[in-house]
Coordinates of N, CA, C and O in Angstrom, one line a residue:
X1 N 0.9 -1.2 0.0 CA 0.0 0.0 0.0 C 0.9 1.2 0.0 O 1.5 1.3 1.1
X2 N 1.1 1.9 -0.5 CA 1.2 3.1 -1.2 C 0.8 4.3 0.2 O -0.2 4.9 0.0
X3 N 1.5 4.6 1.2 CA 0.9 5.2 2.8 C 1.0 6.6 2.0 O 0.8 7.5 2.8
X4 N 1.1 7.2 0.9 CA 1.0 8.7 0.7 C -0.7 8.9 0.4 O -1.7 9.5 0.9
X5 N -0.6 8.2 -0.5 CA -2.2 7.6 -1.3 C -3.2 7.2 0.0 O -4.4 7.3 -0.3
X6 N -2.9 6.9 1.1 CA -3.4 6.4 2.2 C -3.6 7.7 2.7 O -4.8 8.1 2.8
X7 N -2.5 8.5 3.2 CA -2.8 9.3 3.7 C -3.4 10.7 3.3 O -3.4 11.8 3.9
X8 N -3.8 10.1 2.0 CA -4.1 11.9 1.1 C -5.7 11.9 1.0 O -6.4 12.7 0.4
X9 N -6.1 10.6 1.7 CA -7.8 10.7 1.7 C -7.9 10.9 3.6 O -9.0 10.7 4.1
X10 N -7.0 11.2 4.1 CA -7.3 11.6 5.7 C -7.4 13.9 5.4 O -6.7 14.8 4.8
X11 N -8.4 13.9 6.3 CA -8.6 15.6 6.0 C -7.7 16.7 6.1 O -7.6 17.3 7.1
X12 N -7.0 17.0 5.0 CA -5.9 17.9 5.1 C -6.1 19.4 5.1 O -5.1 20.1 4.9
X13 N -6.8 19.8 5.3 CA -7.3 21.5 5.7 C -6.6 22.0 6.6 O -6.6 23.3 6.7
X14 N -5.7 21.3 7.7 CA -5.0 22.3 8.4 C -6.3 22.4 9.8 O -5.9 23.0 10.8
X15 N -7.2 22.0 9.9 CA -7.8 22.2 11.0 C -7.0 21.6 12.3 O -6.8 20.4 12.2
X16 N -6.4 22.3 13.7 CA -6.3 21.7 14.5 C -6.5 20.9 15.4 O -5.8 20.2 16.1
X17 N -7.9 21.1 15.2 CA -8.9 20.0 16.2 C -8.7 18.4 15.5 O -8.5 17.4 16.1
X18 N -8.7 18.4 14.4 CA -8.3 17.2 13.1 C -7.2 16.7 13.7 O -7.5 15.9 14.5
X19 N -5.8 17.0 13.5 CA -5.0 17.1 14.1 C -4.0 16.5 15.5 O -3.0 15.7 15.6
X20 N -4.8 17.3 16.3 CA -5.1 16.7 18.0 C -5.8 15.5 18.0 O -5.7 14.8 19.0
X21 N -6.0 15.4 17.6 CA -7.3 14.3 17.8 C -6.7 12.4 16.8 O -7.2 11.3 16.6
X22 N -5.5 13.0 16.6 CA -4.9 11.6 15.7 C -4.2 10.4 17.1 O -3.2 11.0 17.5
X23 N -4.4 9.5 17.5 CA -4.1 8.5 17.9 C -2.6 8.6 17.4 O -2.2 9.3 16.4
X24 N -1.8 7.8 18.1 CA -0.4 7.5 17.9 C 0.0 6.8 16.5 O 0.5 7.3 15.6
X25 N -0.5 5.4 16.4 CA -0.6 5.2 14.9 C -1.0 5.6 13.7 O -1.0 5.0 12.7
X26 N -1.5 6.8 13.9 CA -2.0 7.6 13.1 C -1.0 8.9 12.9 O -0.8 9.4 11.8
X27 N -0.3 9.5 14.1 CA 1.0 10.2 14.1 C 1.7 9.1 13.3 O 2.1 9.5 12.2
X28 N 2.0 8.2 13.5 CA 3.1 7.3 12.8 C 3.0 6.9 11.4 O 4.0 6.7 10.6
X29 N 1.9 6.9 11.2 CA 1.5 6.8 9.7 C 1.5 7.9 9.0 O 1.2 7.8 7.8
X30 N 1.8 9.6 9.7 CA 1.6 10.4 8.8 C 3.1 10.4 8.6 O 3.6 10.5 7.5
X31 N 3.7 10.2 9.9 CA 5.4 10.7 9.7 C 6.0 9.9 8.6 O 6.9 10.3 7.8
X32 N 5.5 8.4 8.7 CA 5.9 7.4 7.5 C 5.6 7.9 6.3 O 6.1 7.4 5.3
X33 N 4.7 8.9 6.0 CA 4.0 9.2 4.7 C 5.0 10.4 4.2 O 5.3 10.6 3.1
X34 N 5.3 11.0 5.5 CA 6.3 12.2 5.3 C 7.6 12.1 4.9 O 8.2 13.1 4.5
X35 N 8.3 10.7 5.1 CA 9.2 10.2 5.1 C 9.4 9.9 3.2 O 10.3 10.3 2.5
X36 N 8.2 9.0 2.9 CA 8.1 8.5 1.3 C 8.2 10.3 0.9 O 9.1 10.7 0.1
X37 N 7.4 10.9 1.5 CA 7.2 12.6 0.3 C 8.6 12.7 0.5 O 9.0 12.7 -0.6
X38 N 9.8 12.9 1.5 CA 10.6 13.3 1.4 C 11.9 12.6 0.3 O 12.9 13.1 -0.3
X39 N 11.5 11.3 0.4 CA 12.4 10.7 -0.4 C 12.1 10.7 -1.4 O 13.1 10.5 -2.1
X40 N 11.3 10.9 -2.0 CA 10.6 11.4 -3.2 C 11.2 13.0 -4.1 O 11.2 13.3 -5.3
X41 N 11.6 13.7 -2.7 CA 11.7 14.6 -3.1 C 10.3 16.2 -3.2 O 10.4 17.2 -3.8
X42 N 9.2 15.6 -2.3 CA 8.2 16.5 -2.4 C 8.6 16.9 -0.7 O 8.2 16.2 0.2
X43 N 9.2 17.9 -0.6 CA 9.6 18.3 0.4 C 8.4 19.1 1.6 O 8.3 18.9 2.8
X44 N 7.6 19.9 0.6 CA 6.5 20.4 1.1 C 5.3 19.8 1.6 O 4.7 20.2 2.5
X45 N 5.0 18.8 0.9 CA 4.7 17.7 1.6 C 5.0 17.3 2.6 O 4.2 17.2 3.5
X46 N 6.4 16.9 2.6 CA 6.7 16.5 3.7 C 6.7 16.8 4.5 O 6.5 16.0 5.5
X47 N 7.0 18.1 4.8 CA 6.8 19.1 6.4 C 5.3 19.2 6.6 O 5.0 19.6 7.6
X48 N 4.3 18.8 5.6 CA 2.9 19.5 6.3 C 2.7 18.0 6.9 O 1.9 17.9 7.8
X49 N 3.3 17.0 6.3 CA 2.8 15.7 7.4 C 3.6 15.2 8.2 O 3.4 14.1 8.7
X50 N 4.6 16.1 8.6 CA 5.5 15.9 9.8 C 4.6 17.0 10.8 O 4.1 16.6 11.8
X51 N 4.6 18.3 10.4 CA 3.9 19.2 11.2 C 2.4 18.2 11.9 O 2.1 18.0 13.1
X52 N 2.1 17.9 11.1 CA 0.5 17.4 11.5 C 0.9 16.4 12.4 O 0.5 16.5 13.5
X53 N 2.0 15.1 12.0 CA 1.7 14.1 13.2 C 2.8 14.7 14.6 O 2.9 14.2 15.7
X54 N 3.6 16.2 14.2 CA 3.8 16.7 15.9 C 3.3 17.4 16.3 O 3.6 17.9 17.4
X55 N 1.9 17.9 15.4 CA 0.9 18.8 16.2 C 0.0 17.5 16.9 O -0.5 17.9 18.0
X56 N -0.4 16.1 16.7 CA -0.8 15.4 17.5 C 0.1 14.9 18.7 O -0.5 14.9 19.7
X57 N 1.5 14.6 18.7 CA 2.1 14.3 19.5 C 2.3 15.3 20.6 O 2.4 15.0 21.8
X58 N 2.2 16.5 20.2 CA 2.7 17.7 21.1 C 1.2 17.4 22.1 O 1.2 17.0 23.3
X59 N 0.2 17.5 21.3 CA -1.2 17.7 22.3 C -1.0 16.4 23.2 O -1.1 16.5 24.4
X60 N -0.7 15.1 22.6 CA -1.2 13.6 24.1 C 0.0 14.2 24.8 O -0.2 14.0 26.0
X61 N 1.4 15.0 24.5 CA 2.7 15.0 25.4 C 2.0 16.0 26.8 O 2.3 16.0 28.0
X62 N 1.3 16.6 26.1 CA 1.0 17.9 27.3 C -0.5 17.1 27.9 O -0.6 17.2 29.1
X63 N -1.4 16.3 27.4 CA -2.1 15.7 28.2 C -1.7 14.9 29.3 O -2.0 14.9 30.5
X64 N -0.5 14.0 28.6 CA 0.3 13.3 29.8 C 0.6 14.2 30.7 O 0.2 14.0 31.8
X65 N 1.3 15.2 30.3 CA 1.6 16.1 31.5 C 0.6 16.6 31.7 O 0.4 17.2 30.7
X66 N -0.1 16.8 32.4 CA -1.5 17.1 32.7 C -2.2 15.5 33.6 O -3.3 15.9 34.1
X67 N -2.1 14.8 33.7 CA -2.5 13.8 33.6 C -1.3 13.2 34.7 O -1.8 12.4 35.5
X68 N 0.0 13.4 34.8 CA 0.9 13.1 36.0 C 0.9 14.1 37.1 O 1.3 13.8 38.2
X69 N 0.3 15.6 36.7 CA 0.2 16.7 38.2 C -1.2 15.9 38.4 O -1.1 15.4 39.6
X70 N -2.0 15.8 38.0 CA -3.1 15.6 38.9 C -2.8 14.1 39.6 O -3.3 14.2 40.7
X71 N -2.4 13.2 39.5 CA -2.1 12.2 39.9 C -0.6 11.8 40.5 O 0.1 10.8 40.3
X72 N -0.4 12.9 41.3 CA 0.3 13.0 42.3 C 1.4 12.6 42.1 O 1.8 11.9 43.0
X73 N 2.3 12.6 41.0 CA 3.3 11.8 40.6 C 4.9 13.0 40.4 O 4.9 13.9 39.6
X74 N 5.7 12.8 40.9 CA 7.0 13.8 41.5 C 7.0 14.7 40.1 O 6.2 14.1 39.4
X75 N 7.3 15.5 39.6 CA 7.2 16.5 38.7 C 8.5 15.9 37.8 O 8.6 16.1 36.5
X76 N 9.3 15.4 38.4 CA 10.8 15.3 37.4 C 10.4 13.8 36.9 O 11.3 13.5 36.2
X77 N 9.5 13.0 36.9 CA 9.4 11.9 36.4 C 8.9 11.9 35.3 O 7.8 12.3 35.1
X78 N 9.5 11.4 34.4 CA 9.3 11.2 33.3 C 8.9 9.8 32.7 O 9.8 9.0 33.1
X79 N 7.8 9.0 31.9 CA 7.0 7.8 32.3 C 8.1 7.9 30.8 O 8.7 8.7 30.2
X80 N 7.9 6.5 30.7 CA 8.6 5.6 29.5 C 7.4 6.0 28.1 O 7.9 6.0 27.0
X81 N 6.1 6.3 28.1 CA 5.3 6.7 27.6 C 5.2 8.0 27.0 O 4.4 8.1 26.0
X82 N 5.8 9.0 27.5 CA 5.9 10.7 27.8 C 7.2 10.8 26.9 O 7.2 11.2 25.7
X83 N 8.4 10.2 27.8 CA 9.7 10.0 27.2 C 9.7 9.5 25.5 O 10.5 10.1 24.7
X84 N 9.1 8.6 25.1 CA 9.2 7.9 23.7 C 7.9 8.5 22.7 O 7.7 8.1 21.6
X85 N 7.2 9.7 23.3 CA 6.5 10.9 22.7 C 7.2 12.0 22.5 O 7.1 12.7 21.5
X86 N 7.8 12.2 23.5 CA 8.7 13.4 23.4 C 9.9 13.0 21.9 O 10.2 13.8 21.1
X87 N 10.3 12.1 21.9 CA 11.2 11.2 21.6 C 10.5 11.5 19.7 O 11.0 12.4 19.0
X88 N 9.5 10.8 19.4 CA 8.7 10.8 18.0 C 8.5 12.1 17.8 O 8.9 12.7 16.8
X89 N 7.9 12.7 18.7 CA 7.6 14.7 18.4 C 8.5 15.3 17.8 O 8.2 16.1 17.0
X90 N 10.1 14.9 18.4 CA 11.3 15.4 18.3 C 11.7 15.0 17.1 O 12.4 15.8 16.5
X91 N 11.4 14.0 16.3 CA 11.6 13.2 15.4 C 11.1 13.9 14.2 O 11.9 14.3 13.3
X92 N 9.9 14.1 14.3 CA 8.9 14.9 13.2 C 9.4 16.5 13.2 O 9.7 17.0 12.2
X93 N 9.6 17.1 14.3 CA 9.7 18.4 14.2 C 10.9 18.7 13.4 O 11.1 19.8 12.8
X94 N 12.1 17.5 13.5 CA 13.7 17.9 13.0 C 13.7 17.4 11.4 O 14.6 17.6 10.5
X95 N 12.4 16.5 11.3 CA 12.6 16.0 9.7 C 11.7 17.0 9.0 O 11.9 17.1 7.8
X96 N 10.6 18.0 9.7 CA 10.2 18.7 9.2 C 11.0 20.2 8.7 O 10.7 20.9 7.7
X97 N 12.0 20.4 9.6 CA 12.8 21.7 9.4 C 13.9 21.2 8.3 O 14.3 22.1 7.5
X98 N 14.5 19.6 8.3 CA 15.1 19.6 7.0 C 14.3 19.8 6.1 O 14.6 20.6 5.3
X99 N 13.2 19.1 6.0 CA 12.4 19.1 5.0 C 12.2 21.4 4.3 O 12.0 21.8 3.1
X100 N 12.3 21.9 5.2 CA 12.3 23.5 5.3 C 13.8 23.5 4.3 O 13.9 23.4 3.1
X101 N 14.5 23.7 5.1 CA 15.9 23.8 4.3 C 16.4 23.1 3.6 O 17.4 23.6 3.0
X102 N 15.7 21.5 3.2 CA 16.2 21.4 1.2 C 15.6 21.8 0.5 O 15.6 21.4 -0.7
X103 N 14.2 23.2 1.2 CA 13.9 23.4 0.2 C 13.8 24.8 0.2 O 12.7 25.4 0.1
X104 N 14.8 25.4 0.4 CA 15.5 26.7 0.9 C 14.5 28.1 1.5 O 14.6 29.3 1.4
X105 N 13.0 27.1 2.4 CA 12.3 27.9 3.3 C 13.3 28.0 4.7 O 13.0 27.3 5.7
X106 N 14.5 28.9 4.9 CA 15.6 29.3 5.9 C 14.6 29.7 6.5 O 14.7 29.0 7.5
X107 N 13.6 30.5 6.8 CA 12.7 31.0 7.8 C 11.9 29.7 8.8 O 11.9 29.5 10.0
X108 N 11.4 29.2 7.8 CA 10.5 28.3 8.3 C 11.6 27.2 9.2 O 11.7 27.1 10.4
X109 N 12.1 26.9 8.7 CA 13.1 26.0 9.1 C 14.2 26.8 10.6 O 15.0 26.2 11.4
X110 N 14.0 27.8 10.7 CA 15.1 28.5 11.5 C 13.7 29.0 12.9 O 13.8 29.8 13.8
X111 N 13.0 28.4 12.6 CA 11.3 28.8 13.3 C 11.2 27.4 14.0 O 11.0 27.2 15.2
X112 N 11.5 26.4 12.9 CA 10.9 25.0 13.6 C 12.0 24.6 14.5 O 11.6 24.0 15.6
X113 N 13.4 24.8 14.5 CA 14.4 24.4 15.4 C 14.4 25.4 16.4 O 14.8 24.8 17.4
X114 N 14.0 26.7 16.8 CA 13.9 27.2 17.6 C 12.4 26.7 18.4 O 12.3 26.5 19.6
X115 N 11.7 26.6 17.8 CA 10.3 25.9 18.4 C 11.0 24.9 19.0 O 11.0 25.0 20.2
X116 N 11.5 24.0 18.7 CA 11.9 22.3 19.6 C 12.7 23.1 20.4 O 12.3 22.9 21.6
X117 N 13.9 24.1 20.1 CA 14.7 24.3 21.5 C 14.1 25.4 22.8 O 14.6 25.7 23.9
X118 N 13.0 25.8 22.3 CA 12.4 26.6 23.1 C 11.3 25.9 24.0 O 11.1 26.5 25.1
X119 N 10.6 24.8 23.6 CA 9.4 23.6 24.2 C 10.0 23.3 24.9 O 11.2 23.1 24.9
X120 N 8.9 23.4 26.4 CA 9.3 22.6 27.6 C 9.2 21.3 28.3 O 9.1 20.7 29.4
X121 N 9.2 21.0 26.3 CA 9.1 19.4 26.8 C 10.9 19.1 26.8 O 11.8 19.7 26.2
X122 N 11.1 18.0 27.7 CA 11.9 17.2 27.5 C 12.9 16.5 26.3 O 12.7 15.3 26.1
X123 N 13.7 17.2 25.7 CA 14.8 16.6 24.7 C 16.0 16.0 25.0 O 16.7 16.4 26.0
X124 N 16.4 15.3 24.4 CA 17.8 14.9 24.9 C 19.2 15.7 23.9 O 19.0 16.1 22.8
X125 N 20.5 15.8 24.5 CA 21.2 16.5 24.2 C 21.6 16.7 22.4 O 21.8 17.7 21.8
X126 N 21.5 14.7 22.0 CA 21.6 14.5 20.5 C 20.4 15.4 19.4 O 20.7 15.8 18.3
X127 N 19.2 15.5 20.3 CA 17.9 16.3 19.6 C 18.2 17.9 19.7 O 18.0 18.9 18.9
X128 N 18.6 17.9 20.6 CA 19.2 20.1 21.0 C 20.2 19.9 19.8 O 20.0 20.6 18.8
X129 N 21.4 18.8 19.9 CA 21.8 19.1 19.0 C 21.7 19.4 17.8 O 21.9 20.6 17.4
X130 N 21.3 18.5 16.9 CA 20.5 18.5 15.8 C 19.6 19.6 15.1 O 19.6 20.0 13.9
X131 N 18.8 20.0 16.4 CA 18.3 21.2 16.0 C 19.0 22.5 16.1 O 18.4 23.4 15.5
X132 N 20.4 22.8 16.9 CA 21.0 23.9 17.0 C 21.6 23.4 14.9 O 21.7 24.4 14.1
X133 N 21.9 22.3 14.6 CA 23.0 22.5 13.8 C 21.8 22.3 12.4 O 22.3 22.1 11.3
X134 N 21.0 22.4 12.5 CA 19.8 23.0 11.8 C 19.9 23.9 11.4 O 20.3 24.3 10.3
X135 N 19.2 24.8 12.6 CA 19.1 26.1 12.5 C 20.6 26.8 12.2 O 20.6 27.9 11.8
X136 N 21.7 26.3 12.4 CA 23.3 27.1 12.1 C 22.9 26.9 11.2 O 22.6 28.1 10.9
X137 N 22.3 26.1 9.9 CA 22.3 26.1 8.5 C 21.5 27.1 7.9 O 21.9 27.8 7.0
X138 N 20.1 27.2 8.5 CA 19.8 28.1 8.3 C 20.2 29.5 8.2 O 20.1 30.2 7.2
X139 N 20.8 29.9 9.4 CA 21.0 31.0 9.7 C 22.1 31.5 9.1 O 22.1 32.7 8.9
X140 N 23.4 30.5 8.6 CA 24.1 30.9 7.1 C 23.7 31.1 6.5 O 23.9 32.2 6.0
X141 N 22.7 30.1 6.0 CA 21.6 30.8 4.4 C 21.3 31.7 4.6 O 21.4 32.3 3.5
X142 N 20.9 32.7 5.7 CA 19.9 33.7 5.7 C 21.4 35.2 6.2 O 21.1 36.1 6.9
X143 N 22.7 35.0 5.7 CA 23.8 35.4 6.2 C 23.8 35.9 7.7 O 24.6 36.8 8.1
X144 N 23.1 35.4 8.4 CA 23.8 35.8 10.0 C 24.7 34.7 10.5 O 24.3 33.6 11.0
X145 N 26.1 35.2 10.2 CA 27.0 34.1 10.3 C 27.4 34.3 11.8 O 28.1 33.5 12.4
X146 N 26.8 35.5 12.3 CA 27.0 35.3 14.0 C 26.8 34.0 14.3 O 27.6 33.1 14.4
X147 N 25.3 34.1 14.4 CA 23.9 33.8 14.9 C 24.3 32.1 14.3 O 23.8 31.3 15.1
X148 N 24.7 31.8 13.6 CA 24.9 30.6 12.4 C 26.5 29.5 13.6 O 26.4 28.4 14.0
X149 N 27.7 30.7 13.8 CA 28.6 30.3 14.4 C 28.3 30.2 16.0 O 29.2 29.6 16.6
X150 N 27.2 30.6 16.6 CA 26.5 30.2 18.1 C 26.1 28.9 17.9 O 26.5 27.8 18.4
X151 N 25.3 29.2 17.1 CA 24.2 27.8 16.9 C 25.5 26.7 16.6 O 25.1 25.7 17.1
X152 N 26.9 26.4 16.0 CA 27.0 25.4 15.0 C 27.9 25.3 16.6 O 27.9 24.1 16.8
X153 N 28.6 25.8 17.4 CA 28.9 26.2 18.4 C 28.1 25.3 19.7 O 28.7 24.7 20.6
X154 N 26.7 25.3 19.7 CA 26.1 25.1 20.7 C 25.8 23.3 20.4 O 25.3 22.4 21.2
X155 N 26.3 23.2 19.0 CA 25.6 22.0 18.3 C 26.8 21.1 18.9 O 26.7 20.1 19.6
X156 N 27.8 21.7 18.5 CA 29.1 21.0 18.9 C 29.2 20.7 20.4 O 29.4 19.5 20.7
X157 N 29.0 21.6 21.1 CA 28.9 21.3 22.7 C 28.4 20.1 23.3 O 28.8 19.4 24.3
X158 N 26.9 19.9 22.2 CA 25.9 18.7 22.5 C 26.5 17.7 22.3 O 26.4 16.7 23.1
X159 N 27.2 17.6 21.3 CA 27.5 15.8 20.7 C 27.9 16.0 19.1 O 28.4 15.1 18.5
X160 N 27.5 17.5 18.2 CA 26.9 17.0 17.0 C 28.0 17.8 16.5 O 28.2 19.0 16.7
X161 N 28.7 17.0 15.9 CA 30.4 16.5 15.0 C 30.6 17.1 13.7 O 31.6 17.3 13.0
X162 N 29.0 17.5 13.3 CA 28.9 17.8 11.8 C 28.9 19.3 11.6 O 28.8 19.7 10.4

């Protein structure tokens, strides 16, 4: 089955309630779809179905959180459930910002890595990284070679070699 073709009869209007409302396999099947558009080379594509399955993940990540204050559970805990959402969110948001920058949207893309490093969800050092050395790409393209040498700077600090 053909998951683009699959997923081009699910309602694409951009509504957020649409959106929110996607079950986990259903984030995973958009990101899988986003994955074919990207290798494909439909890049625009492919960020509007990475955006969509981490506009669903973002919403269950903050229900969960929502859902551990009320149920009395230490604030710094992070559930193996929370953690491997945070984990796929992070996934979609960094294939969506390349998907931005091979296709030389430097704004959009210098927007979506600052979005992940600014979320107070939970990332791990390899994902900050990635996204600082993102947005350094960007931020060359768009010549702020300051701003570009912080970021490729902060990338390096993390882990990220490239």
């Amino acid at each position: 089955i053909n998951t683009i073709n699959t997923i081009n009869t699910i309602n694409t209007d951009g509504d957020s309630t649409y959106s929110n409302s996607l079950s986990n396999s259903e984030a995973l099947e958009l990101r899988l779809a986003g994955k074919e558009a990207h290798d494909s080379g439909d890049f625009q594509r492919a960020a509007e179905l990475f955006q969509k399955a981490a506009e669903s993940l973002h919403m269950q990540l903050h229900q969960q959180q929502r859902h551990q204050q009320t149920h009395l559970s230490p604030p710094q805990t992070v559930t193996p459930e929370a953690s491997a959402a945070a984990e796929e969110y992070a996934t979609c948001r960094l294939h969506q910002a390349l998907c931005y920058l091979k296709s030389e949207k430097y704004d959009q893309c210098l927007q979506t890595c600052s979005d992940i490093l600014d979320d107070n969800i939970f990332h791990t050092s390899a994902v900050r990284a990635r996204a600082y050395h993102r947005r350094a790409k960007a931020k060359l393209a768009l010549q702020d070679k300051t701003g570009a040498l912080q970021d490729a700077r902060a990338a390096a600090f993390l882990g990220d070699r490239k």
